[in-house]
Amino acid sequence: MISNQVGGGTIEARLTALDTAVDGLLGVDLSGLSNDDIVEVLQRMETSLRKATTVGHQLIVESTERMTPGHLG
């Protein structure tokens, strides 16, 4: 069962901010950006995605250490 409130206020607030940021980027018209702007956006997106992947890996390790997959079936 998925809760609407994850991990207390701090994590919930950060996940909500992440959702909002991604939704905001999905709605942006990128056609007006200069070539330099496109490169900067790509670089920043890559950095952010790598950090998000690291968080995902930390969650996998945490769930494995807690034997969560066994508890979920």
C-alpha angles and dihedrals in degrees: 000000000000117000123215089220113057123194097337128293101311099055092038091053092050093048090049090050090050092050091048093048093049092046089050092052091049089059097049121107104229095184093091095057121108120237090257090051091051090053092048092048090049091050093048092045091051091051092048093046091050090052090048089051089053090053088050091052090050089052091050091051092047093049092047093049089051091047088235094158090059092050092050094049 
